[in-house]
Coordinates of C-alpha atoms in Angstrom, one line a residue:
M1 CA -56.5 -6.6 -41.5
A2 CA -53.3 -4.9 -42.8
E3 CA -52.3 -4.6 -46.4
K4 CA -51.4 -8.0 -47.8
V5 CA -47.7 -9.0 -47.7
V6 CA -48.1 -12.8 -47.9
Q7 CA -49.5 -14.6 -50.9
I8 CA -52.4 -16.7 -49.9
N9 CA -51.4 -19.9 -51.7
Q10 CA -54.0 -22.7 -51.6
D11 CA -51.5 -25.5 -52.0
K12 CA -49.4 -24.2 -49.1
L13 CA -52.3 -23.4 -46.8
L14 CA -53.9 -26.8 -47.3
G15 CA -50.5 -28.4 -47.1
G16 CA -50.0 -26.9 -43.7
L17 CA -53.4 -28.0 -42.4
W18 CA -53.5 -31.5 -43.8
G19 CA -49.8 -31.9 -43.1
A20 CA -50.3 -31.2 -39.4
I21 CA -53.2 -33.7 -39.1
V22 CA -51.4 -36.4 -41.1
A23 CA -48.3 -36.1 -38.9
D24 CA -50.4 -36.3 -35.7
A25 CA -51.9 -39.5 -37.0
L26 CA -48.5 -40.9 -37.7
G27 CA -47.5 -40.2 -34.1
V28 CA -50.5 -41.5 -32.3
P29 CA -49.7 -45.3 -32.3
V30 CA -46.2 -44.7 -30.9
E31 CA -46.8 -42.0 -28.4
F32 CA -44.5 -42.4 -25.3
R33 CA -42.2 -44.9 -27.0
G34 CA -38.5 -44.1 -26.6
R35 CA -36.1 -43.0 -29.3
E36 CA -33.9 -46.1 -29.0
E37 CA -37.0 -48.3 -29.4
L38 CA -38.0 -46.4 -32.5
R39 CA -34.5 -46.7 -33.9
I40 CA -35.0 -50.4 -33.9
D41 CA -38.6 -50.2 -35.2
P42 CA -39.0 -46.8 -36.9
V43 CA -42.2 -45.4 -38.1
I44 CA -42.2 -45.4 -41.9
D45 CA -45.9 -45.5 -42.7
M46 CA -49.3 -45.2 -41.0
R47 CA -49.8 -47.8 -38.2
E48 CA -52.8 -49.0 -36.3
Y49 CA -53.5 -49.7 -32.7
G50 CA -50.3 -49.2 -30.6
T51 CA -50.3 -46.9 -27.6
H52 CA -54.0 -45.8 -27.7
H53 CA -55.3 -48.9 -29.5
Q54 CA -56.8 -46.8 -32.3
P55 CA -57.3 -47.7 -36.0
E56 CA -54.8 -46.3 -38.5
G57 CA -55.4 -42.7 -39.5
T58 CA -56.6 -41.7 -36.1
W59 CA -55.7 -38.2 -35.1
S60 CA -55.4 -37.1 -31.5
D61 CA -56.6 -34.3 -29.2
D62 CA -54.0 -32.1 -31.0
S63 CA -55.8 -32.2 -34.3
S64 CA -59.2 -32.0 -32.5
L65 CA -58.4 -28.7 -30.9
L66 CA -56.7 -27.4 -34.1
L67 CA -60.0 -28.3 -35.9
C68 CA -62.0 -26.6 -33.2
T69 CA -59.8 -23.5 -33.7
I70 CA -60.5 -23.5 -37.5
D71 CA -64.2 -24.0 -36.9
S72 CA -64.3 -21.0 -34.5
L73 CA -62.3 -18.7 -36.8
L74 CA -64.3 -19.7 -39.8
H75 CA -67.7 -18.9 -38.3
Q76 CA -67.0 -16.2 -35.7
G77 CA -63.6 -14.7 -36.5
F78 CA -61.2 -14.3 -33.6
D79 CA -63.4 -14.7 -30.6
T80 CA -61.9 -16.4 -27.6
N81 CA -65.3 -17.0 -26.0
E82 CA -66.4 -18.9 -29.0
M83 CA -63.1 -20.7 -29.3
G84 CA -63.4 -21.7 -25.7
Q85 CA -66.9 -23.1 -26.2
Q86 CA -65.6 -25.1 -29.2
F87 CA -62.9 -26.6 -27.0
V88 CA -65.5 -27.4 -24.3
G89 CA -67.7 -29.0 -27.0
W90 CA -64.9 -31.3 -27.9
Y91 CA -64.0 -32.1 -24.2
S92 CA -67.6 -32.6 -23.1
H93 CA -69.5 -33.6 -26.2
N94 CA -66.9 -35.2 -28.5
H95 CA -67.0 -32.4 -31.0
W96 CA -64.3 -32.9 -33.7
T97 CA -63.2 -36.2 -32.4
P98 CA -62.0 -38.8 -35.0
W99 CA -64.4 -41.6 -33.8
G100 CA -66.9 -39.9 -31.6
K101 CA -65.0 -40.2 -28.3
V102 CA -62.1 -38.3 -26.6
F103 CA -59.4 -40.9 -26.0
D104 CA -56.6 -38.6 -24.7
I105 CA -56.2 -35.2 -23.1
G106 CA -53.4 -33.3 -21.4
I107 CA -53.7 -32.5 -17.7
A108 CA -53.2 -28.7 -18.3
T109 CA -55.8 -28.7 -21.1
A110 CA -58.3 -30.6 -19.1
T111 CA -57.9 -28.2 -16.1
A112 CA -58.3 -25.2 -18.4
L113 CA -61.4 -26.5 -20.1
S114 CA -62.9 -27.3 -16.8
N115 CA -62.2 -23.7 -15.8
I116 CA -64.1 -22.4 -18.9
K117 CA -67.0 -24.8 -18.2
R118 CA -67.4 -23.3 -14.7
G119 CA -67.4 -19.7 -16.1
V120 CA -63.8 -18.6 -16.0
A121 CA -63.0 -16.1 -18.8
P122 CA -61.3 -18.1 -21.6
E123 CA -58.2 -15.9 -21.7
Q124 CA -57.8 -16.5 -18.0
A125 CA -58.5 -20.2 -18.0
G126 CA -55.0 -21.6 -18.8
G127 CA -52.4 -22.2 -16.1
N128 CA -49.6 -19.6 -15.7
Q129 CA -47.2 -21.4 -13.4
E130 CA -43.7 -22.6 -14.4
S131 CA -45.1 -26.2 -14.5
D132 CA -47.8 -25.1 -17.0
N133 CA -45.5 -25.0 -20.0
G134 CA -46.6 -28.1 -21.9
N135 CA -47.1 -28.0 -25.7
G136 CA -50.9 -28.0 -25.6
S137 CA -51.4 -24.6 -27.1
L138 CA -48.5 -24.8 -29.6
M139 CA -50.1 -28.0 -31.1
R140 CA -53.3 -26.1 -32.1
I141 CA -52.0 -22.6 -33.0
L142 CA -51.4 -22.9 -36.7
P143 CA -54.8 -21.8 -37.9
V144 CA -54.3 -18.5 -36.0
A145 CA -51.1 -17.9 -37.9
L146 CA -52.8 -18.5 -41.2
Y147 CA -55.9 -16.4 -40.4
F148 CA -53.7 -13.4 -39.5
A149 CA -50.9 -14.0 -41.9
N150 CA -51.2 -10.5 -43.3
A151 CA -51.7 -8.7 -39.9
P152 CA -48.9 -6.5 -38.6
L153 CA -46.4 -8.3 -36.4
D154 CA -47.6 -7.0 -33.1
Q155 CA -51.2 -8.0 -33.9
L156 CA -50.3 -11.5 -35.0
L157 CA -48.3 -12.0 -31.8
D158 CA -51.1 -10.6 -29.7
Y159 CA -53.6 -13.0 -31.3
A160 CA -51.2 -15.9 -30.9
H161 CA -50.7 -15.1 -27.2
R162 CA -54.4 -14.7 -26.5
A163 CA -55.2 -18.0 -28.2
S164 CA -52.5 -19.7 -26.2
C165 CA -54.0 -18.4 -22.9
L166 CA -57.1 -20.6 -23.2
T167 CA -55.1 -23.6 -22.1
H168 CA -51.5 -22.3 -21.5
R169 CA -51.2 -18.8 -20.1
H170 CA -47.6 -18.7 -19.0
L171 CA -45.5 -16.2 -21.0
R172 CA -43.2 -19.0 -22.2
S173 CA -46.0 -20.8 -23.9
Q174 CA -47.4 -17.6 -25.4
M175 CA -43.9 -16.7 -26.8
A176 CA -43.5 -20.2 -28.3
C177 CA -46.8 -19.8 -30.1
G178 CA -45.9 -16.3 -31.2
F179 CA -42.6 -17.5 -32.7
Y180 CA -44.2 -20.4 -34.4
C181 CA -46.9 -18.2 -36.0
V182 CA -44.4 -15.8 -37.4
L183 CA -42.4 -18.7 -38.8
A184 CA -45.5 -20.1 -40.4
T185 CA -46.2 -16.8 -42.2
E186 CA -42.6 -16.5 -43.3
L187 CA -42.9 -20.0 -44.9
L188 CA -46.0 -18.8 -46.7
K189 CA -43.9 -16.3 -48.6
G190 CA -42.2 -19.2 -50.3
V191 CA -38.7 -18.6 -49.0
T192 CA -36.5 -21.6 -47.8
P193 CA -37.0 -22.9 -44.3
A194 CA -33.5 -21.6 -43.4
K195 CA -34.4 -18.1 -44.6
A196 CA -37.8 -18.2 -43.0
Y197 CA -36.2 -19.1 -39.7
Q198 CA -33.7 -16.3 -39.8
Q199 CA -36.3 -13.8 -40.9
T200 CA -38.5 -14.9 -38.0
I201 CA -35.7 -14.3 -35.5
E202 CA -35.0 -10.8 -36.9
A203 CA -38.7 -9.9 -36.7
V204 CA -39.6 -11.4 -33.4
L205 CA -36.5 -10.9 -31.2
P206 CA -36.9 -7.1 -30.8
Y207 CA -40.5 -7.6 -29.7
Y208 CA -39.5 -10.1 -27.1
Q209 CA -36.7 -8.0 -25.9
Q210 CA -39.3 -5.7 -24.3
S211 CA -39.1 -5.7 -20.5
F212 CA -42.4 -7.7 -20.2
Y213 CA -40.8 -10.7 -21.9
L214 CA -37.2 -10.3 -21.1
A215 CA -37.0 -12.7 -18.2
E216 CA -38.2 -15.5 -20.5
L217 CA -35.6 -14.9 -23.3
P218 CA -32.9 -17.2 -21.8
K219 CA -35.3 -20.2 -22.3
F220 CA -35.3 -19.4 -26.0
E221 CA -31.6 -19.1 -26.3
R222 CA -31.2 -22.0 -28.8
V223 CA -34.2 -20.9 -30.8
F224 CA -32.9 -17.3 -31.2
S225 CA -29.3 -18.4 -31.8
G226 CA -30.2 -19.1 -35.4
K227 CA -28.2 -22.3 -35.1
L228 CA -30.8 -25.0 -34.4
A229 CA -30.1 -26.8 -37.6
D230 CA -26.5 -27.4 -36.6
L231 CA -27.5 -29.4 -33.5
K232 CA -27.1 -33.2 -33.5
E233 CA -30.2 -35.4 -32.9
E234 CA -29.0 -36.3 -29.4
D235 CA -29.2 -32.6 -28.6
I236 CA -32.9 -32.4 -29.6
K237 CA -35.4 -33.4 -26.9
S238 CA -39.0 -34.5 -27.7
S239 CA -40.9 -34.3 -24.5
G240 CA -44.1 -32.5 -23.9
Y241 CA -42.3 -29.3 -22.8
V242 CA -43.2 -26.5 -25.1
I243 CA -39.6 -25.4 -25.7
H244 CA -38.6 -28.9 -26.6
T245 CA -41.4 -29.2 -29.2
L246 CA -40.7 -25.8 -30.7
E247 CA -37.0 -26.6 -31.1
A248 CA -37.6 -30.1 -32.4
S249 CA -40.1 -29.0 -35.0
I250 CA -37.8 -26.3 -36.4
W251 CA -34.8 -28.7 -36.3
C252 CA -36.7 -31.4 -38.2
L253 CA -37.8 -28.9 -40.9
L254 CA -34.4 -27.4 -41.3
N255 CA -32.8 -30.9 -41.7
S256 CA -35.2 -32.4 -44.2
Q257 CA -35.7 -32.3 -47.9
S258 CA -39.3 -33.4 -48.1
Y259 CA -42.5 -33.4 -46.1
A260 CA -42.3 -37.1 -45.4
Q261 CA -38.7 -36.9 -44.3
A262 CA -39.5 -34.0 -41.8
V263 CA -42.5 -35.7 -40.2
L264 CA -41.0 -39.1 -40.0
K265 CA -37.9 -37.5 -38.4
A266 CA -40.2 -35.8 -35.9
V267 CA -42.2 -38.9 -35.0
N268 CA -39.1 -41.1 -34.7
L269 CA -37.7 -38.7 -32.1
G270 CA -40.0 -40.6 -29.7
E271 CA -41.9 -39.5 -26.5
D272 CA -44.5 -36.9 -27.4
T273 CA -44.7 -38.2 -31.0
D274 CA -48.1 -36.9 -32.0
T275 CA -47.4 -33.4 -30.9
T276 CA -43.9 -33.2 -32.2
G277 CA -45.5 -34.6 -35.4
I278 CA -48.3 -32.1 -35.7
V279 CA -46.2 -29.1 -35.0
T280 CA -43.5 -30.2 -37.5
G281 CA -46.2 -31.3 -40.0
G282 CA -47.8 -27.9 -40.1
L283 CA -44.5 -26.2 -41.0
A284 CA -43.4 -28.9 -43.4
G285 CA -46.8 -28.9 -45.1
L286 CA -46.7 -25.1 -45.5
Y287 CA -43.3 -25.2 -47.2
F288 CA -43.5 -28.4 -49.3
G289 CA -47.2 -28.1 -50.1
L290 CA -50.2 -30.4 -50.2
N291 CA -49.1 -32.2 -53.3
T292 CA -46.1 -33.6 -51.5
I293 CA -48.0 -35.3 -48.7
P294 CA -48.2 -39.1 -49.5
D295 CA -51.7 -39.9 -50.8
A296 CA -51.6 -43.2 -48.9
W297 CA -51.4 -41.3 -45.7
L298 CA -54.2 -38.8 -46.6
K299 CA -56.6 -41.6 -47.7
V300 CA -56.7 -43.4 -44.3
L301 CA -57.4 -40.3 -42.1
A302 CA -60.5 -40.6 -40.0
R303 CA -63.4 -38.5 -41.1
R304 CA -61.6 -37.5 -44.3
E305 CA -64.7 -36.0 -46.0
D306 CA -65.5 -33.9 -42.9
L307 CA -61.9 -32.7 -42.8
A308 CA -61.9 -31.9 -46.5
K309 CA -65.0 -29.8 -46.2
L310 CA -63.9 -27.8 -43.1
L311 CA -60.4 -27.2 -44.4
A312 CA -61.6 -26.1 -47.9
E313 CA -64.1 -23.7 -46.4
F314 CA -61.4 -22.2 -44.2
V315 CA -58.9 -21.8 -47.0
E316 CA -61.5 -20.4 -49.3
G317 CA -62.3 -17.7 -46.7
L318 CA -58.6 -16.9 -46.3
Q319 CA -58.3 -16.5 -50.1
K320 CA -61.2 -14.1 -50.1
G321 CA -59.4 -12.0 -47.5

């Protein structure tokens, strides 16, 4: 790993990881509900049952795959074969599920994991068609960013791209993961979200202006404009499309003054609430820190002791370098 340029701050690291899982759990009960409906009945606290009829504090497949990624990195380093087996363990044997059963999975992710099960190389398993640009790799990519926070830019982006390919191999999904990972490392430096966003653009844009990525750049026009914060809520979409999730998470962060405000803003956008939540929650937790996440939300999370053990081990390993 390259010489350190990012301070490995425990409060920020744990804030990002816990913040992601908490926001996922906030979004699970209202997944697929529309924005207008949530304006009338907004999420302001943890709920139970709802869309998937799960107890409060239940996290989704988003957190399950994020936890599998942590487990893989913690015990094997960056090894996409091991990561793929972790994902299959969740899909087929309920590994890192909140209550011992998979209750939701995206079509693209299910197809990719079935490919891995039948022997396809993990980095070739994800779909690479235009229609394969859901947010299923973006939702789980944060641990890769934290693990390689001090790697050179090209290495960090390469690891992000390769990790994305396990379920989402299209360049657009890879680039969204790459941008998010660099933004996460910028937030770890302790700069403001606005500055982190601008510094990410300055760092990443030249890389994605290489001919290999050039055709995809127009899809990221609003992201690279540096003006996402200026958009109105009605201009922000919250579907399962990877660009929508990336834009929404950055917009929520840039327009919030606290962790709670950011993640509630994300969830109340509606539609893919758990994933917009987890992606926003990771960024907000990194910036605002663990101590800003409401304790009442943390206390009701499923398998809290198991989560605490895994996350502490992961962060301890990062601190040791």
